[in-house]
CSV table of C-alpha atoms in Angstrom, one decimal:
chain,number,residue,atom,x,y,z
A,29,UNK,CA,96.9,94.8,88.5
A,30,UNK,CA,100.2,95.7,88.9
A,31,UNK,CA,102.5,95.4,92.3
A,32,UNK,CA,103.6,99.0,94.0
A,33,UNK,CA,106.7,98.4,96.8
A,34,UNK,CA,106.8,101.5,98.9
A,35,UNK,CA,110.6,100.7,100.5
A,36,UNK,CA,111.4,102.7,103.3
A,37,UNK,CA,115.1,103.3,103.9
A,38,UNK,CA,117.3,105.7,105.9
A,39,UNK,CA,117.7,108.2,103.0
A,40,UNK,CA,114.1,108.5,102.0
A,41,UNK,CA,111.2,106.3,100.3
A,42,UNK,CA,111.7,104.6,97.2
A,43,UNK,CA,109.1,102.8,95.2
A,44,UNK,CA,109.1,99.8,93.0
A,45,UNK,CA,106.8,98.9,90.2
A,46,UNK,CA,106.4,95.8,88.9
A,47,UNK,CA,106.2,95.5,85.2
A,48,UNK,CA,108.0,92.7,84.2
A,49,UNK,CA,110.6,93.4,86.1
A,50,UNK,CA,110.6,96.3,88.5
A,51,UNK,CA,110.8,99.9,87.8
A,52,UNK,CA,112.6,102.1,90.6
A,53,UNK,CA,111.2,105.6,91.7
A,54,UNK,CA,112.9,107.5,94.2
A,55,UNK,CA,114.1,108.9,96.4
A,56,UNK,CA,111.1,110.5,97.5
A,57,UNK,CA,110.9,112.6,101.0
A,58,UNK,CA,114.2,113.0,101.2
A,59,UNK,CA,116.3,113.8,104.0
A,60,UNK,CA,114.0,112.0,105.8
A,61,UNK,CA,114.4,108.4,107.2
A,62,UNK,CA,111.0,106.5,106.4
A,63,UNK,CA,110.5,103.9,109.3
A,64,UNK,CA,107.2,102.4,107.2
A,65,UNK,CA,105.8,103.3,104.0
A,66,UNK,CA,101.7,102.0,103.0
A,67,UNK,CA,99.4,102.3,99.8
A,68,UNK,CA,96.0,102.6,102.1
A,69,UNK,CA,93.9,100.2,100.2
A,70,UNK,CA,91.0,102.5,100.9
A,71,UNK,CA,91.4,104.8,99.0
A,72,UNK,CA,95.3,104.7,97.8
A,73,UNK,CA,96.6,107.4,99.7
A,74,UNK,CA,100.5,106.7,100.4
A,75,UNK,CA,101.1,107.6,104.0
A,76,UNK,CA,104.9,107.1,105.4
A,77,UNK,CA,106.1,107.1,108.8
A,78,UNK,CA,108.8,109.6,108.6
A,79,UNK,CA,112.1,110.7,111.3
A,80,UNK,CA,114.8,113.1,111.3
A,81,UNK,CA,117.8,113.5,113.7
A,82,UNK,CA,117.5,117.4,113.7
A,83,UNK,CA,113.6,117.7,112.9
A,84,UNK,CA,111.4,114.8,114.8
A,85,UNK,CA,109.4,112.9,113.9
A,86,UNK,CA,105.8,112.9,111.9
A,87,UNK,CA,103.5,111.4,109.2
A,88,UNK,CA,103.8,112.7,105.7
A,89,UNK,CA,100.8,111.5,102.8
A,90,UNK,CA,100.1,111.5,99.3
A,91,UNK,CA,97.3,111.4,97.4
A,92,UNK,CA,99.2,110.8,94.0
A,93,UNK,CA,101.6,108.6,94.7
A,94,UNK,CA,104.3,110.4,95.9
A,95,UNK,CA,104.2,113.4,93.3
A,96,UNK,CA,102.8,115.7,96.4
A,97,UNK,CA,103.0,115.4,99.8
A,98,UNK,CA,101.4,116.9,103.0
A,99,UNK,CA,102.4,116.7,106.4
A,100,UNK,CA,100.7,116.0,109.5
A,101,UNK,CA,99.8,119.3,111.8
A,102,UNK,CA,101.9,118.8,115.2
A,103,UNK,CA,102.3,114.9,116.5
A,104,UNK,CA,103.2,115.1,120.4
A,105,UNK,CA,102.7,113.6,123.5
A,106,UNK,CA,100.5,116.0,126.5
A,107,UNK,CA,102.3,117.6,128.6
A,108,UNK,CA,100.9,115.7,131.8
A,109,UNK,CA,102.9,112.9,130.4
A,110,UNK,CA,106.2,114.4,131.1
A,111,UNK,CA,107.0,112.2,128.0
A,112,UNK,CA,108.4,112.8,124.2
A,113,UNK,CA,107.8,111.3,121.1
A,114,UNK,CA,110.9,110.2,119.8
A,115,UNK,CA,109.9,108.3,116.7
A,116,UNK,CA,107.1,107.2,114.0
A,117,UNK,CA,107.4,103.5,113.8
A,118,UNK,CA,103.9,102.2,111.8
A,119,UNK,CA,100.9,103.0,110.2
A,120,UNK,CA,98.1,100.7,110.1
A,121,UNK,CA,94.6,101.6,108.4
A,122,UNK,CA,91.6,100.5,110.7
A,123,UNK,CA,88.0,100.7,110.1
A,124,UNK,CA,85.5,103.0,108.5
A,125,UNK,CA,88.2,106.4,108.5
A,126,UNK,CA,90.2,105.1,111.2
A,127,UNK,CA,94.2,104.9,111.0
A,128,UNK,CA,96.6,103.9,114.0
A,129,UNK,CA,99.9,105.1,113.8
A,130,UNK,CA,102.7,103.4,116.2
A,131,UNK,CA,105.3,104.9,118.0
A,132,UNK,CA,108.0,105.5,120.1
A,133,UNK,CA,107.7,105.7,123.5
A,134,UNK,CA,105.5,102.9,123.4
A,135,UNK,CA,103.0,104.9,122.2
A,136,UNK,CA,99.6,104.7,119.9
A,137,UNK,CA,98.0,107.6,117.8
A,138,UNK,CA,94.5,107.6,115.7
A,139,UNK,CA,93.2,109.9,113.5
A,140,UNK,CA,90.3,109.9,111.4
A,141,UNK,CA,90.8,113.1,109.4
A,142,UNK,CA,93.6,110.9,106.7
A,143,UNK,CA,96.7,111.5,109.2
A,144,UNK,CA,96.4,115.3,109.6
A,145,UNK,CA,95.7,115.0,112.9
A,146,UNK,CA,96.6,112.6,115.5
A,147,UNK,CA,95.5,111.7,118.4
A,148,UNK,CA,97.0,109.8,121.3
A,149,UNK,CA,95.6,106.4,122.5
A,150,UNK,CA,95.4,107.2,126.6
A,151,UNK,CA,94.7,103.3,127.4
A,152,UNK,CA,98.2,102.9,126.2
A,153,UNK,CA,100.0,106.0,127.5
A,154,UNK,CA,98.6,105.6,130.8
A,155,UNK,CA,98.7,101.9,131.1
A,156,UNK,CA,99.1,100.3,134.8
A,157,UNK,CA,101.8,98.3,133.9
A,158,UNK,CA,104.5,101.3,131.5
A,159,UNK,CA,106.8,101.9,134.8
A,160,UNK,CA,108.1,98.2,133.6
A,161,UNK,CA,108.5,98.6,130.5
A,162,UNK,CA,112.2,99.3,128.8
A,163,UNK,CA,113.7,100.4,125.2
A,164,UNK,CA,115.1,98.0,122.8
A,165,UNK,CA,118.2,98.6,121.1
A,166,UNK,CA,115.6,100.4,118.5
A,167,UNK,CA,114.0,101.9,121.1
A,168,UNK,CA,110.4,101.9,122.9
A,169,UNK,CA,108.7,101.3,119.2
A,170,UNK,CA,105.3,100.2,119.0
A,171,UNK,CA,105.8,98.4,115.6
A,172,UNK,CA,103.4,95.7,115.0
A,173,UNK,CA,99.3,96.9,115.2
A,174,UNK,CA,96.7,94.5,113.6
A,175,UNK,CA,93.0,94.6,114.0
A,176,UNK,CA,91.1,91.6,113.3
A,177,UNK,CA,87.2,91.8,113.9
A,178,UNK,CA,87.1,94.2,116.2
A,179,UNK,CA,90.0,93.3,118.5
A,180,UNK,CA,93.2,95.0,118.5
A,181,UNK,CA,96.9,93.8,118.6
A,182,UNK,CA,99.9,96.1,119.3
A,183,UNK,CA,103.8,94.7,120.0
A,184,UNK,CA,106.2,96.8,121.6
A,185,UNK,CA,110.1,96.4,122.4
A,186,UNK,CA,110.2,96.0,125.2
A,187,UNK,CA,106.6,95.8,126.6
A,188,UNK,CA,104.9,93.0,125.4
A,189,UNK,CA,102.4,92.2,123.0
A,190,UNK,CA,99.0,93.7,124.5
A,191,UNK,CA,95.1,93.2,123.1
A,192,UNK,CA,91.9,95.5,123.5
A,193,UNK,CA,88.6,94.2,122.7
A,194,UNK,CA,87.2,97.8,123.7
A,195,UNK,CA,88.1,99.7,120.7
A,196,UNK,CA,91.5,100.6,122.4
A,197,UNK,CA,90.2,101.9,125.4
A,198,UNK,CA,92.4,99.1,127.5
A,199,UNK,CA,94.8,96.9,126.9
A,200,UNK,CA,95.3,93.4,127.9
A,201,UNK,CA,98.9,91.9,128.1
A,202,UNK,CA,99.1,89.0,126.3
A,203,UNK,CA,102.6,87.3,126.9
A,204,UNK,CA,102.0,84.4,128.4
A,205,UNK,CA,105.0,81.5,127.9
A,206,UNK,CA,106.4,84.2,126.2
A,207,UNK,CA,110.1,84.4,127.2
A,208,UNK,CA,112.2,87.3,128.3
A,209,UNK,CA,115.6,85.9,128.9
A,210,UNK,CA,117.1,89.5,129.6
A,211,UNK,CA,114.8,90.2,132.5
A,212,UNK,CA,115.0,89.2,135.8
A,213,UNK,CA,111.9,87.1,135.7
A,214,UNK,CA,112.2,85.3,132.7
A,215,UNK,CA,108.1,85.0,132.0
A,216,UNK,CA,107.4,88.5,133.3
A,217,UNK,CA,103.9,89.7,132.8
A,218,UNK,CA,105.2,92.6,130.6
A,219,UNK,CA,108.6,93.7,129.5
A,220,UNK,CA,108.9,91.1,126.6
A,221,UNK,CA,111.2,92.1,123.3
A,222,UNK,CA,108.9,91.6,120.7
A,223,UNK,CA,110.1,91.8,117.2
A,224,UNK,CA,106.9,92.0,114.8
A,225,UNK,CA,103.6,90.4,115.3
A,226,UNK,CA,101.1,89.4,112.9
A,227,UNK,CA,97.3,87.7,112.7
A,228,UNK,CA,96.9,85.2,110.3
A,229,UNK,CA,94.4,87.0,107.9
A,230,UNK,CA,92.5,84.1,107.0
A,231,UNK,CA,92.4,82.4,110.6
A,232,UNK,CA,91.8,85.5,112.8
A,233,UNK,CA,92.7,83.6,116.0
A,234,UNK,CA,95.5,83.2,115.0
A,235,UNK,CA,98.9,85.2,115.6
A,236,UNK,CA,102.6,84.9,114.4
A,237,UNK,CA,105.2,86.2,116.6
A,238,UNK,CA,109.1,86.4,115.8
A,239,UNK,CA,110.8,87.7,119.4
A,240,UNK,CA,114.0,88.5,121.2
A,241,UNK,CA,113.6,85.3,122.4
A,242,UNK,CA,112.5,83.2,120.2
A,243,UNK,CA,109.8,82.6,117.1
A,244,UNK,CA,105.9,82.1,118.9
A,245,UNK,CA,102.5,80.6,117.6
A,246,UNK,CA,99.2,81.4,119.6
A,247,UNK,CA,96.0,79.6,118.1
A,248,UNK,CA,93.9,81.5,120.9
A,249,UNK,CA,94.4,85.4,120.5
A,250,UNK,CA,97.5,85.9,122.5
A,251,UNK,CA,96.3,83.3,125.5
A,252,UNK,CA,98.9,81.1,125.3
A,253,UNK,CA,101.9,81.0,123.2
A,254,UNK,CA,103.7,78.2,121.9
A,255,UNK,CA,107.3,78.3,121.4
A,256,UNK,CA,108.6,77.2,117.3
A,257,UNK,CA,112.4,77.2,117.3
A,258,UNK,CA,114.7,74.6,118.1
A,259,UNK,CA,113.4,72.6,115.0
A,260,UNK,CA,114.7,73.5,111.9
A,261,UNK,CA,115.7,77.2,112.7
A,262,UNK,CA,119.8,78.1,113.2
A,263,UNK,CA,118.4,81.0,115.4
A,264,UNK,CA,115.3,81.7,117.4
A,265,UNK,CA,116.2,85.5,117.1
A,266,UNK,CA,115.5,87.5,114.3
A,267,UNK,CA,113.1,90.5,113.0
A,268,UNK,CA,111.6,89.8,109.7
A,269,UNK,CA,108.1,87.3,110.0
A,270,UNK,CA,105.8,87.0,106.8
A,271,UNK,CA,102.7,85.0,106.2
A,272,UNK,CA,101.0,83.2,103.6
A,273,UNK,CA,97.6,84.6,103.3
A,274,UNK,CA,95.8,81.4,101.9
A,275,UNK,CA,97.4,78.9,104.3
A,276,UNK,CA,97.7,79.9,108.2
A,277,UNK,CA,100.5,77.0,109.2
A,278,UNK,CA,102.4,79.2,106.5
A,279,UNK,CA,105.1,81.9,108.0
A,280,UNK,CA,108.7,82.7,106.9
A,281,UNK,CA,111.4,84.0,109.2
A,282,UNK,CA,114.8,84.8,108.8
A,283,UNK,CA,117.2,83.8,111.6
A,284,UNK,CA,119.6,86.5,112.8
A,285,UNK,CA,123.0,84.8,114.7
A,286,UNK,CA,122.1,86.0,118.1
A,287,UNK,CA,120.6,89.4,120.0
A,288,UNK,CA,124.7,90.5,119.5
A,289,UNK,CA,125.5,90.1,116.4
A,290,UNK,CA,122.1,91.0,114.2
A,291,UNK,CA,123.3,89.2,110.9
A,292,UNK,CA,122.2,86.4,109.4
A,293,UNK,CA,122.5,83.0,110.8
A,294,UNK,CA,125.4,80.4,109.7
A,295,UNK,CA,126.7,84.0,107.5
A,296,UNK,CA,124.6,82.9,105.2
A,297,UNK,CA,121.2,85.2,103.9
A,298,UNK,CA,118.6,82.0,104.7
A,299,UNK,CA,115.1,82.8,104.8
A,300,UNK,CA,113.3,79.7,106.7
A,301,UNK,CA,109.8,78.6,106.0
A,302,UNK,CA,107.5,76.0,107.6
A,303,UNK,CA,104.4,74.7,106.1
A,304,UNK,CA,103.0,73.0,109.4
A,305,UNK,CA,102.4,75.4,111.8
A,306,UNK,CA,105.9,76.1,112.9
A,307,UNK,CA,106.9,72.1,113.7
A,308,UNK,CA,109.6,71.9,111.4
A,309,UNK,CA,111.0,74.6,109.2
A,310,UNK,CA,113.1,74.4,105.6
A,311,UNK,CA,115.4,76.6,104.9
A,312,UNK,CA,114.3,78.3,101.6
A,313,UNK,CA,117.2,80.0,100.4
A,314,UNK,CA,117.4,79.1,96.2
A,315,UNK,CA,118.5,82.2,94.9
A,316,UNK,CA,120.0,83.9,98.0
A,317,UNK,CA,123.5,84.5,98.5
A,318,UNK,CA,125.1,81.6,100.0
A,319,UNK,CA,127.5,83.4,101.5
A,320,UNK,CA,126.2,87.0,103.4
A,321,UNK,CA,125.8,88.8,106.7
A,322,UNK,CA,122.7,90.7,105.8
A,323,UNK,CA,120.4,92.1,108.0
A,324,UNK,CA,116.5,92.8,108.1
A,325,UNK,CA,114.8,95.0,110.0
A,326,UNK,CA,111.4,94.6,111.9
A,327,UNK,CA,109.1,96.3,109.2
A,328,UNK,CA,111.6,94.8,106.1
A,329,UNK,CA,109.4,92.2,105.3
A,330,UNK,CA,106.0,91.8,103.6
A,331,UNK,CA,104.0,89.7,101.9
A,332,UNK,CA,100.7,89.8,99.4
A,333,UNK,CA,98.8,86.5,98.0
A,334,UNK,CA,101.2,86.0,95.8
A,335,UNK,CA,105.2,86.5,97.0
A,336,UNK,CA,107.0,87.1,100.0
A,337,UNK,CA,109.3,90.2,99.9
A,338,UNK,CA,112.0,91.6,102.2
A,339,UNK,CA,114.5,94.2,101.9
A,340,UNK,CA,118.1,94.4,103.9
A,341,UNK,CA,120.1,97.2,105.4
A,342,UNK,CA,122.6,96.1,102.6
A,343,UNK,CA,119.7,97.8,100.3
A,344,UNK,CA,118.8,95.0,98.4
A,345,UNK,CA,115.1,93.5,97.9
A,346,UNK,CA,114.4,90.6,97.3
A,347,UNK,CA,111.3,88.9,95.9
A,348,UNK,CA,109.7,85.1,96.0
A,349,UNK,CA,106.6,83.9,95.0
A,350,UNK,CA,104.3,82.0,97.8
A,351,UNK,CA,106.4,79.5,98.6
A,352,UNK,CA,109.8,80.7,98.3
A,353,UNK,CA,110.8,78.1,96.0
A,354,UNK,CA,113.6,81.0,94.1
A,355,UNK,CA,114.4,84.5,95.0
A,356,UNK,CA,114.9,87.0,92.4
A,357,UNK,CA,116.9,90.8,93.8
A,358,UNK,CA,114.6,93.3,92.6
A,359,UNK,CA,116.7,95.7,93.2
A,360,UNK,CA,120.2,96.7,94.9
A,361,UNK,CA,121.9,99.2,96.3
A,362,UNK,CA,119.4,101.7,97.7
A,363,UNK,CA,120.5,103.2,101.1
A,364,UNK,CA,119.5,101.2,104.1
A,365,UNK,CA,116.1,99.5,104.0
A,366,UNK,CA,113.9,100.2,107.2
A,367,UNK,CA,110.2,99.0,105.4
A,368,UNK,CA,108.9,96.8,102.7
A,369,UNK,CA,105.1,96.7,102.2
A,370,UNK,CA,103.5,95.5,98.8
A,371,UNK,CA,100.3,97.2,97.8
A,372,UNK,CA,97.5,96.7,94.5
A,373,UNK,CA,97.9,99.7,92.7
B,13,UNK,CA,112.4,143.1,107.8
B,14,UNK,CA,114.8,140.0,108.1
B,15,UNK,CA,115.6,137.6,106.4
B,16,UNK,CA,115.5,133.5,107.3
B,17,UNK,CA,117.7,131.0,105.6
B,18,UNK,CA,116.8,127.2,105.8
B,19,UNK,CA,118.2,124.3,104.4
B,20,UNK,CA,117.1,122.3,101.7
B,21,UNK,CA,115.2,119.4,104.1
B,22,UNK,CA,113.1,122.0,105.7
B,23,UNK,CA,112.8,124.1,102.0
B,24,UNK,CA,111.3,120.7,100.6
B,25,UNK,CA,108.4,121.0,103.6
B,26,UNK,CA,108.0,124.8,102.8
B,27,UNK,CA,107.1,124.3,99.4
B,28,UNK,CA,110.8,124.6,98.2
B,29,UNK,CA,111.2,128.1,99.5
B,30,UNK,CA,114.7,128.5,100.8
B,31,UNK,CA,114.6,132.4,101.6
B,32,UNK,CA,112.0,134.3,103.7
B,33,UNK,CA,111.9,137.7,104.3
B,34,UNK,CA,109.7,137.9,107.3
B,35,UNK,CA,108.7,141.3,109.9
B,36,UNK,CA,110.3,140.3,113.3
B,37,UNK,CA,111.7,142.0,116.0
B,38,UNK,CA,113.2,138.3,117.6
B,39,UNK,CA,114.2,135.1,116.4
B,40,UNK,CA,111.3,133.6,117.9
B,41,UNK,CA,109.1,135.5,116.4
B,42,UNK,CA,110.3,134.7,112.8
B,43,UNK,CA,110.9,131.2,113.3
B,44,UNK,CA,107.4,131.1,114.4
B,45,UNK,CA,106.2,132.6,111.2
B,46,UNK,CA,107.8,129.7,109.2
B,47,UNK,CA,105.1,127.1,107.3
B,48,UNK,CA,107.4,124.5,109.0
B,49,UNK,CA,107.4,126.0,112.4
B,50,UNK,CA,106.1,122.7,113.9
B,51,UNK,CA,109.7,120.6,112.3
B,52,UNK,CA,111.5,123.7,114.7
B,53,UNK,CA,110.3,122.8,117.9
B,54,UNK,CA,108.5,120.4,119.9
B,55,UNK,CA,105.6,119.7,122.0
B,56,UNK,CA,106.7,122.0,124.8
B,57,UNK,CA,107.6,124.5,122.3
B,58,UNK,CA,111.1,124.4,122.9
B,59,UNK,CA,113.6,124.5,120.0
B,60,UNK,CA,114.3,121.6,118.9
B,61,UNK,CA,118.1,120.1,120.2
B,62,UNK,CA,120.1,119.5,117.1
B,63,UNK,CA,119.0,122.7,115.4
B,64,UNK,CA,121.5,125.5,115.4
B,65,UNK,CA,120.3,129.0,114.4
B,66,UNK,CA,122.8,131.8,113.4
B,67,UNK,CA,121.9,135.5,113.2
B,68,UNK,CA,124.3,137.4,111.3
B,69,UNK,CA,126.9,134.8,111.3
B,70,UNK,CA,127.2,134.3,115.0
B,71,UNK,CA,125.7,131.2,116.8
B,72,UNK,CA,122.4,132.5,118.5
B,73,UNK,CA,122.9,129.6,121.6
B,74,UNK,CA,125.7,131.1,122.5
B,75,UNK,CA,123.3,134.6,123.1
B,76,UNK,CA,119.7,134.5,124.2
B,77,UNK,CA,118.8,132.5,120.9
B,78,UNK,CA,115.1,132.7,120.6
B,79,UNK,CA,115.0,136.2,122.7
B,80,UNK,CA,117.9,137.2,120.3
B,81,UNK,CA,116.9,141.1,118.7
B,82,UNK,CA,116.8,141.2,114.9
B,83,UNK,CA,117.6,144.2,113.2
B,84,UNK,CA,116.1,145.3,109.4
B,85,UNK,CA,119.2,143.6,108.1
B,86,UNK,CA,119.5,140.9,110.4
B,87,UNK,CA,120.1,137.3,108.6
B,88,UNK,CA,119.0,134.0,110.4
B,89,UNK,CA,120.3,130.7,108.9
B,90,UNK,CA,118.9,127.4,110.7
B,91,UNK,CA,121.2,125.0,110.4
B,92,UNK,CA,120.9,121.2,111.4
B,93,UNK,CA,123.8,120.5,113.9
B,94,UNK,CA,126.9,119.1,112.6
B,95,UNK,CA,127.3,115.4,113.2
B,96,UNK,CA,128.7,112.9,111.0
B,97,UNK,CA,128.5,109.3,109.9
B,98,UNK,CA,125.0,108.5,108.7
């Protein structure tokens, strides 16, 4: 079974087989910035999360792999809202025919018809606690959605991390110890920057979080948080989090030089692993430029059962196995990479 | 019957036609008729910001743009708004 890379970048949606080395199709969509790009393992419709400056923003799919594409039929926000979508962010297949679809404002869609139609989750759009929530520099993105048996995660910048055990009907904050150093109260109850969050597939309870403010462990669903940098990493800020799938104290991060400067730490392109829950971390850089002032995005790295991959806005991608033990460039200069997701094709 | 111009972004999501030749006596009317209508305008229905629409070579914001009268002849381009740098 071979390895299919749908990379999302500014200037459309390239794709990267591997066959030896890796073969480069694209650009696909173009004209169109592709926030996230996935293979659905369901049934291997390709469905990216697509933007444009003059034309909004929607959900196009492909059931051939990129050859043909449909787009979605209208994807708004109501009226009685008084808001606007401003953005596709991510696309997460659910259960049975569900798929979730992240967004900006803050915002959560499902449809069950294969992303022709969308519908928008009210439990989030209405939630209690919105009137406190503010964009990030990338705006109000929903980025991060995982569901895990039965309960649902979704990260926002800046709300928080939230969790619905009710099939999305309400959401729970779940930012606890998390910090907030921008905000007035620096533990608010919402109004965290989260960067990307991640369950541990193997250890459902489970979750990974790399923030504004810091890189964050919960073994409890989102309970309680404990805090990971400070040992080992230059920089507790940073987008880019991957996991290993076979060991949960696995996850990889690479450490941006602060919320000003969003380039790698020490100008250096380190990616930084830790094997032990988050304790300590090694930087695990053989193969990496030593000298660089890269920078990855939230939904620029990914990760399968066997590598770890990320791409940078310098449009490279870059490819480890588990581990990280050498990093080989799979492939440079594409326009700036938004997404990297690996898929079984 | 007149005639609607798009650009090549908006061709690629009407299955690569660039030229329509469409019955309408505003340009509402034919920009309604497009297969991409829904990349013109948004949820409130409202053309979209950073699209510019000329009708016979003149900006149609600067007239009553989607009330704006087309004639037999009339030509409507869509044209993203300029801006530079990405």
């Amino acid at each position: 079974m071979a390895v299919l890379l749908p990379v999302g970048t500014r200037k459309g949606l390239f794709l990267l087989r591997s066959n030896g080395g890796w073969e480069v199709e694209g650009p696909l969509l173009s004209g169109w910035s592709v926030y996230h790009a996935i293979v659905d393992p369901r049934d291997g419709t390709l469905y990216a999360a697509t933007n444009n400056p003059f034309y909004g923003a929607t959900v196009h799919r492909s059931s051939d792999l990129g050859k043909s594409w449909e787009r979605a039929e209208e994807i708004g926000l109501p009226e009685d809202s008084g808001l606007k979508l401003n953005a596709t962010w991510h696309i997460e297949p659910g259960k049975d025919s569900e798929l979730w679809l992240g967004g900006d404002p803050g915002v959560l869609f499902r449809s069950d018809d294969g992303g022709l139609t969308w519908e928008v989750n009210r439990g989030l759009l209405e939630h209690p606690t919105r009137e406190r929530w503010q964009p990030g520099a990338g705006g109000m993105c929903c980025h991060s959605i995982q569901l895990v048996n039965g309960t649902m995660y979704i990260a926002i910048s800046a709300a928080g991390s939230f969790r619905s055990q009710d099939g999305g009907e309400t959401w729970q904050p779940i930012n606890k110890d998390v910090a907030a150093d921008f905000h007035p109260e620096t533990y608010p109850e919402v109004g965290q920057c989260v960067h990307k969050l991640l369950s541990h597939p193997a250890k459902p309870d489970r979750l990974w979080q790399q923030n504004h403010c810091g890189v964050y462990r919960s073994d409890d669903r989102g309970d309680n948080w404990d805090r990971l940098d400070g040992n080992g990493l230059p920089s507790g800020f940073g987008f880019g989090l991957a996991l290993d799938p076979d060991d949960p104290d696995v996850a990889y991060v690479i450490p941006e030089e602060s919320q000003e400067y969003h380039y790698t730490a020490e100008g250096r392109l380190g990616v930084y692993r830790t094997a032990d829950g988050g304790a300590s971390w090694e930087l695990a850089a053989n193969g990496l430029p030593e000298r660089a002032w890269a920078a990855v995005l939230r939904e620029g790295c990914t990760f399968d059962r066997g590598a770890v991959y990320f791409g940078t806005q310098s449009g490279s991608v870059w490819t480890a196995p588990q581990g990280a033990a050498n990093w080989t460039e799979a492939v440079r200069d594409l326009p700036p990479i938004l997404s990297v997701e690996a898929a079984d094709v | 019957m007149a005639v609607v111009h798009l650009p090549g972004t908006l061709a690629a999501e009407a299955g690569g036609q660039k030229r329509f030749e469409l019955e309408a006596d505003t340009v509402g009317e034919a920009l309604r008729q497009l297969p991409m209508a829904n990349l013109l305008f948004d949820e409130e229905g409202e053309l979209r910001r950073l699209i510019n629409v000329y009708v016979d070579g003149v900006d149609a914001r600067g007239g009553r743009l989607l009330e704006e009268s087309l004639s037999e002849r009339s030509e409507v381009r869509v044209v993203g708004a300029v801006a530079g740098g990405s």
